CSV table of C-alpha atoms and ligand atoms in Angstrom, one decimal:
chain,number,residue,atom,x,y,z
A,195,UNK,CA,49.4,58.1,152.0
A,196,UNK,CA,50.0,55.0,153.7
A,197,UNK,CA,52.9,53.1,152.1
A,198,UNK,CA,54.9,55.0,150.0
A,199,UNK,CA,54.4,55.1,146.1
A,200,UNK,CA,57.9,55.9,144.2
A,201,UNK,CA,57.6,58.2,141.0
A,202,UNK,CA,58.5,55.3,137.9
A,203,UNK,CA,58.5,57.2,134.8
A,204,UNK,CA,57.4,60.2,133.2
A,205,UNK,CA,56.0,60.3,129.6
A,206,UNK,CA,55.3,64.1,128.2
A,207,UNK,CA,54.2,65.4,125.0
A,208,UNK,CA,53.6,68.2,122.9
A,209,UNK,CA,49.9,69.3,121.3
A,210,UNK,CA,50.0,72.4,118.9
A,211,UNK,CA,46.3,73.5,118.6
A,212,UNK,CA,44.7,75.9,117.0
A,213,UNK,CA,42.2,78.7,117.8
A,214,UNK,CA,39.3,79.1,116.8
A,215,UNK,CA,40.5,82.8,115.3
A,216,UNK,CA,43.5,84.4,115.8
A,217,UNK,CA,43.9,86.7,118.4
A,218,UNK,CA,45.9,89.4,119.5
A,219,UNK,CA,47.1,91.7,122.4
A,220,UNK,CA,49.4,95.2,122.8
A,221,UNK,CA,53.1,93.0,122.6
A,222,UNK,CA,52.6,88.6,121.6
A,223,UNK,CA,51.9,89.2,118.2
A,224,UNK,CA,49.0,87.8,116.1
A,225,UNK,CA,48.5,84.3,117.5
A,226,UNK,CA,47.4,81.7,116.1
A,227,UNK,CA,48.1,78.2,118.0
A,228,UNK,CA,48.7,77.3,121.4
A,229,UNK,CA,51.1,75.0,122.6
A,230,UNK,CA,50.1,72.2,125.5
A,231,UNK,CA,52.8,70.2,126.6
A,232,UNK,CA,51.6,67.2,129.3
A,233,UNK,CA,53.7,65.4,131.7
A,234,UNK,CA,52.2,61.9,132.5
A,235,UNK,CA,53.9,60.7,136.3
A,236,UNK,CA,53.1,56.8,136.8
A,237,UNK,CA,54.0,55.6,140.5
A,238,UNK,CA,55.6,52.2,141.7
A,239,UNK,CA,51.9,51.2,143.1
A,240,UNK,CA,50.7,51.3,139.1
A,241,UNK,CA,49.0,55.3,139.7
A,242,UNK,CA,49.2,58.4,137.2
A,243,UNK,CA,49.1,61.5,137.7
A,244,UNK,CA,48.7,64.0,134.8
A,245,UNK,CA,50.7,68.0,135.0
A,246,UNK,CA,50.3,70.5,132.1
A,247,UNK,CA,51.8,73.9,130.9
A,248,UNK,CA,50.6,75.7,127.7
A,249,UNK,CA,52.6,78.5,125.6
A,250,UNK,CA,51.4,81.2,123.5
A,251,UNK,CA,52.7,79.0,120.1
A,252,UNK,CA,56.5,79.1,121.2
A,253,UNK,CA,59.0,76.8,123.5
A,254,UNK,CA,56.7,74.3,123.7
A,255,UNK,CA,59.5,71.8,122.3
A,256,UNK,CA,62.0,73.2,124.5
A,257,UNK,CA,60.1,72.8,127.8
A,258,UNK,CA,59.8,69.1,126.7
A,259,UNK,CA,63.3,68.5,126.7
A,260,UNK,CA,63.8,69.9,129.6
A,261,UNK,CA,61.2,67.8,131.7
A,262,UNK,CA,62.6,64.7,129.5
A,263,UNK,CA,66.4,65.5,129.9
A,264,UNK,CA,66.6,67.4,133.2
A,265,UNK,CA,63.6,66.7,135.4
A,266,UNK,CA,63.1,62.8,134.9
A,267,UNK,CA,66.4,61.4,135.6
A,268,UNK,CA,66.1,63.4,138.9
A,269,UNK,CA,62.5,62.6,140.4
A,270,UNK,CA,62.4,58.9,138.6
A,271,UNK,CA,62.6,56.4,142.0
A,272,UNK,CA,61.9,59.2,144.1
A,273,UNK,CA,58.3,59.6,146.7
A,274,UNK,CA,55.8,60.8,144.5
A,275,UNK,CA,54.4,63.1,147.9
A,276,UNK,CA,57.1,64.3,148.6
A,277,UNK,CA,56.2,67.9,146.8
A,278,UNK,CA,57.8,70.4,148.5
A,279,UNK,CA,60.5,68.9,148.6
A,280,UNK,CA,61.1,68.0,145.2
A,281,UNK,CA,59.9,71.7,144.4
A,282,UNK,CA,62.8,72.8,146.1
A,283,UNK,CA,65.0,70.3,144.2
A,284,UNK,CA,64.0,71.0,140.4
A,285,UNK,CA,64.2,75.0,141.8
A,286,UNK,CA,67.6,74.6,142.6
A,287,UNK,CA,69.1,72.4,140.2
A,288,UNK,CA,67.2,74.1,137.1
A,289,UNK,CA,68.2,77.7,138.7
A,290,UNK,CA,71.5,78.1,136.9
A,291,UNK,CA,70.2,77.6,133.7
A,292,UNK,CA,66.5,78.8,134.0
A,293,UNK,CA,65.8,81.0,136.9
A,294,UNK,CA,61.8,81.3,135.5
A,295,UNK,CA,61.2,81.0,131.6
A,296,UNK,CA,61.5,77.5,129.7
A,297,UNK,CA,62.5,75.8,133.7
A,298,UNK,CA,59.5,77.2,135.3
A,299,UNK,CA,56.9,76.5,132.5
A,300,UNK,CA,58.7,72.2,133.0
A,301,UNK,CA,58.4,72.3,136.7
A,302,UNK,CA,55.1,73.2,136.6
A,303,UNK,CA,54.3,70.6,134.2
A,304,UNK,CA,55.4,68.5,136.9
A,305,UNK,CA,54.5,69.9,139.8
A,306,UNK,CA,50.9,69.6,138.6
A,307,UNK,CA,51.2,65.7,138.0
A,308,UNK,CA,52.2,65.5,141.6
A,309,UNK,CA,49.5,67.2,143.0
A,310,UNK,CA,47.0,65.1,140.8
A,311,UNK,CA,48.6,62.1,142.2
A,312,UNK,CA,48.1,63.3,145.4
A,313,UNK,CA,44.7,64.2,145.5
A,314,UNK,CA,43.9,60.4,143.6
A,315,UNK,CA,46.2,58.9,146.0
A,316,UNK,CA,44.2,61.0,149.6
A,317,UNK,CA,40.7,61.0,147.6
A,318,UNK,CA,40.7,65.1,147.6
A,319,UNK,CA,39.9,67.4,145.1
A,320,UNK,CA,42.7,70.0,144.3
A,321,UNK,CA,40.4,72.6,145.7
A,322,UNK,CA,40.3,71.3,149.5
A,323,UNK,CA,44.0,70.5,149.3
A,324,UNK,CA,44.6,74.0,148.4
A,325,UNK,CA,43.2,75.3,151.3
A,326,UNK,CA,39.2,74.5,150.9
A,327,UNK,CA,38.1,77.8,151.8
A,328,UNK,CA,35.6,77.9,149.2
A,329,UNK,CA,35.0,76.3,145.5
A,330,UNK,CA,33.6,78.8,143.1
A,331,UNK,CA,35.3,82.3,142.5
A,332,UNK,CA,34.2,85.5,141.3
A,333,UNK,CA,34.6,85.0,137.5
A,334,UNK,CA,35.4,87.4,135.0
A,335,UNK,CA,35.5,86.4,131.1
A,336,UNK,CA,39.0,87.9,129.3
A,337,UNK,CA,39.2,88.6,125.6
A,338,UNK,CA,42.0,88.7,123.2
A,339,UNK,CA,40.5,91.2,121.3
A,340,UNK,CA,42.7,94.1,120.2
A,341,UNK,CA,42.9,93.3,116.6
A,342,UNK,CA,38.9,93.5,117.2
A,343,UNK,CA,37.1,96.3,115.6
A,344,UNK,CA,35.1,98.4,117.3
A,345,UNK,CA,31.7,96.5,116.3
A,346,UNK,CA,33.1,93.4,116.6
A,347,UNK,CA,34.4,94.1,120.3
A,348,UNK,CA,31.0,95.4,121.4
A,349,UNK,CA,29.4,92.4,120.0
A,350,UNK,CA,32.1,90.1,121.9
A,351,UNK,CA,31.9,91.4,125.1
A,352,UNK,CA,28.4,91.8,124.6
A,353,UNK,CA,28.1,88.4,124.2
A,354,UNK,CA,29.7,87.0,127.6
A,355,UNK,CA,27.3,89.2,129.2
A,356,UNK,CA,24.6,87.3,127.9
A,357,UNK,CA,26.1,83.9,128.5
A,358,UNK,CA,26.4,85.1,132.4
A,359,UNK,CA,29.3,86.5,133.1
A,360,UNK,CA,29.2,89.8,135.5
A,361,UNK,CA,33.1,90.4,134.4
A,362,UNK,CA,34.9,91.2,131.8
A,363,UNK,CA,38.2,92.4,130.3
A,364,UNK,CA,39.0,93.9,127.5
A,365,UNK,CA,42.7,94.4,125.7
A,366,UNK,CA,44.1,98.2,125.3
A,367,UNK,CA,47.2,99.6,123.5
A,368,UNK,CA,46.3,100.9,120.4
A,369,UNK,CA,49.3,103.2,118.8
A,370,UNK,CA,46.5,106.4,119.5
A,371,UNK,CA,44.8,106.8,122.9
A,372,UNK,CA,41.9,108.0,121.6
A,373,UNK,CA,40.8,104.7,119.9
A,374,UNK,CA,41.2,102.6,123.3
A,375,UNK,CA,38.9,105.5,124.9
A,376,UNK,CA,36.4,105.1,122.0
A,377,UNK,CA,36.3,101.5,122.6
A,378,UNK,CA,36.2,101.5,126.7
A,379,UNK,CA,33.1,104.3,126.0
A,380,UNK,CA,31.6,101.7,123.6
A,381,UNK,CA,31.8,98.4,125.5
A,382,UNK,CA,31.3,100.5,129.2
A,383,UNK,CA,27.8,101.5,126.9
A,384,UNK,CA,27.3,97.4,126.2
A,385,UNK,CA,27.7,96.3,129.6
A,386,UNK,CA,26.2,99.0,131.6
A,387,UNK,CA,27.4,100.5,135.3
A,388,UNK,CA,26.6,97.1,137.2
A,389,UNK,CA,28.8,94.8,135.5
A,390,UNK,CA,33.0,94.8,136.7
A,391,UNK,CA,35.0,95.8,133.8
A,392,UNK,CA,39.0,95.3,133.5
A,393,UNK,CA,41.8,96.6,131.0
A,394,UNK,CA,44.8,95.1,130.0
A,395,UNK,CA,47.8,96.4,128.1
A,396,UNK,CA,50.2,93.3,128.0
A,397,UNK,CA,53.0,95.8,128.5
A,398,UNK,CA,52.6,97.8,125.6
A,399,UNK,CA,53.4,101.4,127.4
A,400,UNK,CA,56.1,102.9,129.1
A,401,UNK,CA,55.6,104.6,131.9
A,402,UNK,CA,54.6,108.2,131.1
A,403,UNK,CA,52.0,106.7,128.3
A,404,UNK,CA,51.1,104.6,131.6
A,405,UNK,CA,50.1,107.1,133.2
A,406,UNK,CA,48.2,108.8,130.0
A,407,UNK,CA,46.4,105.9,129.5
A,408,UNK,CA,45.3,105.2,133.5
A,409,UNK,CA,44.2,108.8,134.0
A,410,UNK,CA,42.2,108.8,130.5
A,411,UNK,CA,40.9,105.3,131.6
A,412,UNK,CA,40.0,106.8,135.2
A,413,UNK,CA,36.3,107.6,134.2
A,414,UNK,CA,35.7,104.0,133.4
A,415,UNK,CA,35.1,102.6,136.7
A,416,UNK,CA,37.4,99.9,136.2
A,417,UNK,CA,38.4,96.9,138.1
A,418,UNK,CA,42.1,96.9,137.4
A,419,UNK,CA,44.4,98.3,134.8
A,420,UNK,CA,46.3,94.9,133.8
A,421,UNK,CA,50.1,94.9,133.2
A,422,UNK,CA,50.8,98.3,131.4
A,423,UNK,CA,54.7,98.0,131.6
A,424,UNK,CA,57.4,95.7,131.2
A,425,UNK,CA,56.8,93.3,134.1
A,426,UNK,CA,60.4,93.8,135.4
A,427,UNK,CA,59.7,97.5,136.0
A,428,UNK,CA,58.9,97.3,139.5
A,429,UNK,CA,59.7,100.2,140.9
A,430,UNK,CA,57.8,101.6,137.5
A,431,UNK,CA,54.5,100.4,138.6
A,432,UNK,CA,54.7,101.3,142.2
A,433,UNK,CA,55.4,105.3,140.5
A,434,UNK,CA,52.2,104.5,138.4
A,435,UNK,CA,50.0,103.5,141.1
A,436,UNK,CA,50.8,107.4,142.9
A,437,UNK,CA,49.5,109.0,139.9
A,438,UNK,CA,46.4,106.8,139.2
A,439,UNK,CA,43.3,106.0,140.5
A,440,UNK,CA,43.1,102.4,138.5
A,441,UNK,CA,44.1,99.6,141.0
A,442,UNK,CA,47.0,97.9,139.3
A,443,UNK,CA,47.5,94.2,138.6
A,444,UNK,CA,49.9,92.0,137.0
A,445,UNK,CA,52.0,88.7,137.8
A,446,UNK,CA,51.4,86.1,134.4
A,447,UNK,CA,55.0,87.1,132.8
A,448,UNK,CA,56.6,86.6,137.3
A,449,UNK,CA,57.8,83.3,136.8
A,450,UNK,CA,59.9,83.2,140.5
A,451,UNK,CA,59.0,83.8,143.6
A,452,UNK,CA,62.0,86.4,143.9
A,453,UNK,CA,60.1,88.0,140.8
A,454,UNK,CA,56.4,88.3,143.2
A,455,UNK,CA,58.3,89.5,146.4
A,456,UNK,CA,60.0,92.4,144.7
A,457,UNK,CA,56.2,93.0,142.9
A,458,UNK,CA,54.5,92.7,146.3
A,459,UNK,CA,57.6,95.3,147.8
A,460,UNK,CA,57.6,98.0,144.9
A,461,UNK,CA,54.6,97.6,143.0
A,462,UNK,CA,51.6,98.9,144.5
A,463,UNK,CA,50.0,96.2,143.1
A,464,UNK,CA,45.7,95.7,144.1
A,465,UNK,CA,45.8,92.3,142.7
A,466,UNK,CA,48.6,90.1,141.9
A,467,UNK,CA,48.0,87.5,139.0
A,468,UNK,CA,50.1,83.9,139.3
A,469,UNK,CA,49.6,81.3,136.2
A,470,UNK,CA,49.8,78.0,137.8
A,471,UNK,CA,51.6,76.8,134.2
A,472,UNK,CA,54.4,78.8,134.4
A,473,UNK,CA,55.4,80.2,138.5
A,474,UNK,CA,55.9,76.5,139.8
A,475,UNK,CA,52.2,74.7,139.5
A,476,UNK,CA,50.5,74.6,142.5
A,477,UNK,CA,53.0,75.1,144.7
A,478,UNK,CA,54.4,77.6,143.2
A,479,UNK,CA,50.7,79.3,143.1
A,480,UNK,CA,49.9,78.8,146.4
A,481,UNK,CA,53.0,79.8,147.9
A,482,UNK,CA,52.7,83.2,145.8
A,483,UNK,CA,49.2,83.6,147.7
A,484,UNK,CA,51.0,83.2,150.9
A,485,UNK,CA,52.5,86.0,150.0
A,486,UNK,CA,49.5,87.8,148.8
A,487,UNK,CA,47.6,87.0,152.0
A,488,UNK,CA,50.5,88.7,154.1
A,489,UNK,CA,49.8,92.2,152.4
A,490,UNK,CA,46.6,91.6,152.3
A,491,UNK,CA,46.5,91.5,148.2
A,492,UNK,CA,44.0,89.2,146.6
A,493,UNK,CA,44.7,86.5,144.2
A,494,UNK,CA,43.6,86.1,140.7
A,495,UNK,CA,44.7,84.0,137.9
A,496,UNK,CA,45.7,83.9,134.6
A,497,UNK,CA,44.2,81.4,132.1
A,498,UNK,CA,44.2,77.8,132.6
A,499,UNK,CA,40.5,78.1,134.0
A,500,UNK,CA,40.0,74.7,134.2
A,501,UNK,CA,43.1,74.4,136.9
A,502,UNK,CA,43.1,77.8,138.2
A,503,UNK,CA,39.1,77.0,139.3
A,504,UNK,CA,40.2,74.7,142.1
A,505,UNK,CA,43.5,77.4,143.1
A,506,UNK,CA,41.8,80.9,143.2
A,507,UNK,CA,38.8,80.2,145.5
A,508,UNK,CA,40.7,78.1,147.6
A,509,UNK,CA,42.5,80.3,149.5
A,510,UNK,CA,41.8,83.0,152.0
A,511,UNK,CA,42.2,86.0,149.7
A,512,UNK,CA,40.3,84.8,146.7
A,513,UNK,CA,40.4,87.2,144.2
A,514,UNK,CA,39.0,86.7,140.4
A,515,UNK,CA,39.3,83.6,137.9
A,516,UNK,CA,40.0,84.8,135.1
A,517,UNK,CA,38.4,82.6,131.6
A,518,UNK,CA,40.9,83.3,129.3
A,519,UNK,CA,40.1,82.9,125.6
A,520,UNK,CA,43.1,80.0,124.6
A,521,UNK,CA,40.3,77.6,125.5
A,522,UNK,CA,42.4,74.2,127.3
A,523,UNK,CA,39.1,72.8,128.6
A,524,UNK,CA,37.7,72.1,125.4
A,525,UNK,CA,40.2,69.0,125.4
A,526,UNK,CA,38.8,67.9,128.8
A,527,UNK,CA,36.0,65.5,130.0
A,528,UNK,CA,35.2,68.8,132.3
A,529,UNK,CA,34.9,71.9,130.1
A,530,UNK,CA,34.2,74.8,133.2
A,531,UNK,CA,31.9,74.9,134.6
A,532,UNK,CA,30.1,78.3,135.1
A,533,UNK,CA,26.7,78.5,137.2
A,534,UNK,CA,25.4,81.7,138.5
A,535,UNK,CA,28.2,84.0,137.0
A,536,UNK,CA,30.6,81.9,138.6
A,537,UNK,CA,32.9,79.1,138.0
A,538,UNK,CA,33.0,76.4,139.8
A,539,UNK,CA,35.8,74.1,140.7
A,540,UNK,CA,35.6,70.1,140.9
A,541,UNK,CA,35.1,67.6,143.4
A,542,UNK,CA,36.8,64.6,142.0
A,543,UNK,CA,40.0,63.8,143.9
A,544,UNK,CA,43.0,64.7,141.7
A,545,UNK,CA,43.9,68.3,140.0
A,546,UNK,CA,40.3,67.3,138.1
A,547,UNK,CA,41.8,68.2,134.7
A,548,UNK,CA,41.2,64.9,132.8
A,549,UNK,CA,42.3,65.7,128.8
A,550,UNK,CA,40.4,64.1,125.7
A,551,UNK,CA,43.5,62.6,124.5
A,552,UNK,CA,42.2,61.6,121.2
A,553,UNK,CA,40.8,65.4,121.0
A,554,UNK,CA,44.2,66.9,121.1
A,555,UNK,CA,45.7,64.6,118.9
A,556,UNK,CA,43.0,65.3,116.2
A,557,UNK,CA,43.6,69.1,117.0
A,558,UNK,CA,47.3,68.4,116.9
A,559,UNK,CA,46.7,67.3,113.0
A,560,UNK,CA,44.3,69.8,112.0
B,648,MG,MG1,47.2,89.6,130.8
């Protein structure tokens, strides 16, 4: 940047919308909405820059206030650029009270609007800032699907097969074993041997039904067995990983880097899963992938496709993008963009997540 553009006010706002149908996992409940809440950053020299975190239905409100009361009286008058730096700041002012949850899901809100600004202000799309070492990840499509029934599953993962995707996952945790085998015979049947298949089990078991369900998944071939346990249990996964088979992943419900590093020392983890919306934006995403790269572990993503696109393949240990099924990019001028099985990320400068405004507000009313 040449001359310095100060940070002049921040406007954010909260969207519930609605899914299409309502979905549900091992542990969130049936769901029925999403929440969106936007920060809007306009700069001294007349710029904006537009940051974004979504919620399952829940603290939306709360993560408002907190980018309203706490966040914008300290960044207003302040150098928009300066991202690290005021990463460091919110971190450390918000850590008493926060330390991850409600303060991580704001700061991300944030630190995406600064990166956006960023990229408009250099002329850089948020995939060569990130790193640039490529712009379209492997792709895997992730359903919400547990309260599915057996034919309807089939048909569902069936159908992101045909619309080109080479991945999928699938959600486990039913109250009897059995019924999650019957349904990983049944969809492993649909998608045949070639296609990557992945589990998830939003930390429905403890650890010796962990360890039930990865051996009885072992014949599955699969890709990763996604966050079994309670994501504090640590030193639980790394004792699951011994007496499995499955590579392990998790990392949507770490919300502090403290939180990854003691993942990435107990865990065993194969592939470690930072949500841009909630572990600090970008930065806080790409720092976690520092990390990652260190142990050689690659990086994936959790939801937020339309964001996560320009993060994922950017970095040296790219791992999978996943498309999750709360779909943001519907309220975008860019819904994904998937070509050949794969997603792939934008090249206008900026995070190059532009939302249909009058879309969400219609959603918002529905
Ligand atoms: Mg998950």
């Amino acid at each position: 940047m040449s001359s310095r553009s100060m940070i002049s006010g921040i406007q954010s706002r909260v969207f519930r919308v609605p899914l299409e149908e309502p979905m549900q996992d091992a542990r969130h409940g049936l769901q029925t909405h999403f929440e969106l809440v936007t920060a809007e950053i306009t700069t001294s020299d007349g710029q904006t820059g537009t940051g974004y975190t979504y919620t399952i239905g829940t603290g939306g409100h709360a993560t408002k206030a907190m980018i309203d009361h706490d966040l914008a009286p300290m960044l207003i008058g302040h150098d928009a650029d300066a991202i690290d730096q005021h990463y460091d700041e919110m971190q450390s002012r918000l850590h008493y009270v926060g330390r991850g949850g409600i303060a991580s899901f704001a700061i991300s809100a944030i630190d995406i609007a600064l990166w956006d600004l960023r990229g408009k202000s250099r002329g850089l799309p948020l995939w060569k800032m990130a790193g640039g070492a490529g712009k379209t990840p492997l792709t895997y499509r992730g359903g919400v699907d547990l309260n599915y029934p057996l034919e309807k599953l089939v048909k569902s993962v069936g159908g992101y097969i045909d619309q080109g995707f080479v991945a999928v996952k699938i959600k486990v945790g039913k109250p009897d074993l059995a019924e999650d085998v019957a349904r990983l015979h049944a969809v492993r049947e649909r998608i045949g041997p070639a296609h990557k298949l992945m589990v998830d089990g939003n930390f429905g078991y403890d650890l010796d039904q962990a360890i039930a369900a990865a051996k009885a998944f072992e014949p599955f071939d699969l890709t990763w067995f996604e966050e079994p346990m309670e994501p504090d249990d640590f030193a639980g996964y790394g004792q699951l990983a011994k007496a499995t088979t499955v590579p392990l992943a998790m990392g949507e419900n770490l919300h502090t880097l403290q939180e990854f590093k003691h993942a990435f020392e107990h865990s065993s983890l194969s592939f470690i899963q930072p949500d841009a919306s909630n572990c600090g934006g970008v930065t806080g995403f790409l720092r976690v992938a520092k990390l990652a790269e260190a142990r050689g572990i690659p990086v994936c993503s959790h939801g937020m496709q339309e964001l996560h696109v320009s993060l994922v393949p950017a970095v040296p240990n790219a791992g999978w993008l996943e498309v999750h099924a709360f779909q943001i990019d519907r309220y975008t001028h860019r819904p994904l963009v998937v070509e050949n099985g794969r997603a792939v990320a934008p090249d206008e400068p900026g995070s190059g997540v532009r939302f249909n405004w009058q879309a969400l507000e219609e959603a918002d009313r529905a």
